[in-house]
Amino acid sequence: MLESVPEPAVPDVLAPSLIGRNGLMLALLAVALLLPFVVQNFLIFQLTLVLVYAIAIIGLNLLTGFNGQFSLGHSAFYALGAYVAAMLMDKVDFPYPATLPVAGIACFVFGFLFGLPALRLEGVYLALATFALAVATPQILKLSPLEYWTGGVQGIVINKPDAPFGLPLTQDQWLYFFTLFVTVIMTVLAHNLVASRTGRAMMAIRDNPTAARSMGINIALYKSLTFGVSALYTGIAGALGAIVVQFVAPDSFTFLLSITLLVGLVVGGVGWIPGAFFGGAFVLFVPNFAESISKGLSGAVYGVMIILLIFVLPTGASGLVRAALQRLRAHKIQ
Amino acid sequence: MTALLEVRDLHASYGTTRVLHGLSFGVLEGGVTTLLGGNGAGKTTTLRALCGMVLRTGEITFAGRSIAHLSTEDIARLGIAHVPDGRGTFVRLTVEENLELGAITRRDRNAIAQDVERVFGYFPILQKRRGQQAGTLSGGEQQMLAIGRALMLQPRLMLLDEPSFGLAPRLVRELFGILAALNKSEGVSLLVVEQNAALALDLADQAYLVETGRIVFSGAAREIREDEKIRRSYLGY
Ligand SMILES: Nc1ncnc2c1ncn2[C@@H]1O[C@H](COP(=O)(O)OP(=O)(O)OP(=O)(O)O)[C@@H](O)[C@H]1O
Ligand SMILES: [Mg+2]
């Protein structure tokens, strides 16, 4: 799968100019800021969830797309983030924004520690180990000794926050803006990470671990750190998800959630950060669309759509956008 | 001249398969040593053992310091650059990014930029391809990139595993010319594994013949070059 995302070798003249790229970003941001004033509340809620998924998918992408490690266990990190946030609000009245860094740090530590033994595993074996983590998590959350904290099978209900400072926004609008703010920060940070020396080292390990070691790169350290950062992203997404949905329960975080994130990653484009937004939108809206086509066979319809998409766009949205940009620029040059 | 690398009684194995049975050899400071031998003799394994990539025992001293217990990345940080067989570039990164990765343990940004240009001086074709993905380079270009990337480490010793493999004859001569220049002008010591014995013996000052994990002959490169019997029986030319 990793082999299927070659970045086209773009000659210098075709590289996006800084102004053009920033202009595009600002335009997209403007649209994102205006959207909640022109669409229905339920759609706002859904768009907020798209952003939440996008953060989680960026986390998975850092691990898989940029470091070459597979995970079917990201639902566990998402769950941990969600539960940390929910428990902090439920038990100790933590203000909801303050739960995000705590959830992030908890997941970073857990991810790093999980990444250490996982170092010995490659490819399918790592996928299996993370799969086990995903399967175990909902069951652990249901354990009765933990019930005081986790709420057991019932889970935890969270209050929906109002807009602060008397802002004239509905709760949904406010949560959307809050999530958008966090998303922008997390996206910029991920972008900078990937462009840094550390990012280079991560990709070197993905491309050729042996050669990376020969360059003096401590791959054990980088791989576990990447696991930690990836879990941090997904954990923050989980915490945001809990706040937005106002509810956590073990069965929201099954192995299926891991697959959902993986689908989002592949649809958006492995190794391309903005792809997370396409992937997030896909996994949120397309299953609903499939259900509208056939209630009984919605799963099958969804499956067929994924297969079609992979046939038409083997590199996900990233390939499509890159081709479009190249065309545009080639056109301009003429 | 003093020894930069000294190896004594080197054993190595893959799992339970023993492959090296007590090799002893060395590389002089500023010198060029070549390891020759047929397929499966254990030359690649020897380089891997020096870099800590396979299980090994024995004494390995680099610049007066034992490195037999160090990890691969720490050995690289001491200034030993390994150019493995089959090149091993970072296929999805650009030529320039590959070179910069070679210097990832260094902090001197300006000197790194200068070294990139210096590598381009040795291998002009890489400059033309600087923005191209390494995986899309030709085999020969990738070989040059692998050597250039190793240079970015500012190594004191380079381990080269069959640098001529898959290159056109003209390129091979050019490459060995560059290696000789690196050795002379930059003072990088070399340990070269080669199938092309004639070429390697021209470059080297010391040579060792390896057969099934043992050294069967050692001496000055010139001696071997001129000893027809050894050439015939071991090197086949
Ligand atoms: N990863 C491995 N696992 C098990 N055995 C190996 C491994 N790599 C090499 N060997 C064995 O070790 C022996 C030495 O191999 P090595 O690659 O060092 O030979 P070489 O001298 O480099 O040969 P060539 O000139 O063909 O490259 C061979 O018998 C080979 O089968
Ligand atoms: Mg070999």
XYZ file of C-alpha atoms in Angstrom, chain A residues 23 46 61 86 89 108 188 215 229 233 261 268 334:
13
model
C -3.850 32.531 -0.952
C -21.369 16.931 11.038
C -0.808 9.522 8.683
C -14.970 12.855 29.755
C -15.156 16.924 33.094
C 1.497 10.437 23.933
C 0.128 23.555 10.982
C 23.213 7.747 8.750
C 2.927 11.822 18.554
C -3.104 13.543 17.671
C -9.616 6.039 10.253
C -7.286 11.207 1.481
C 1.850 28.653 -21.518
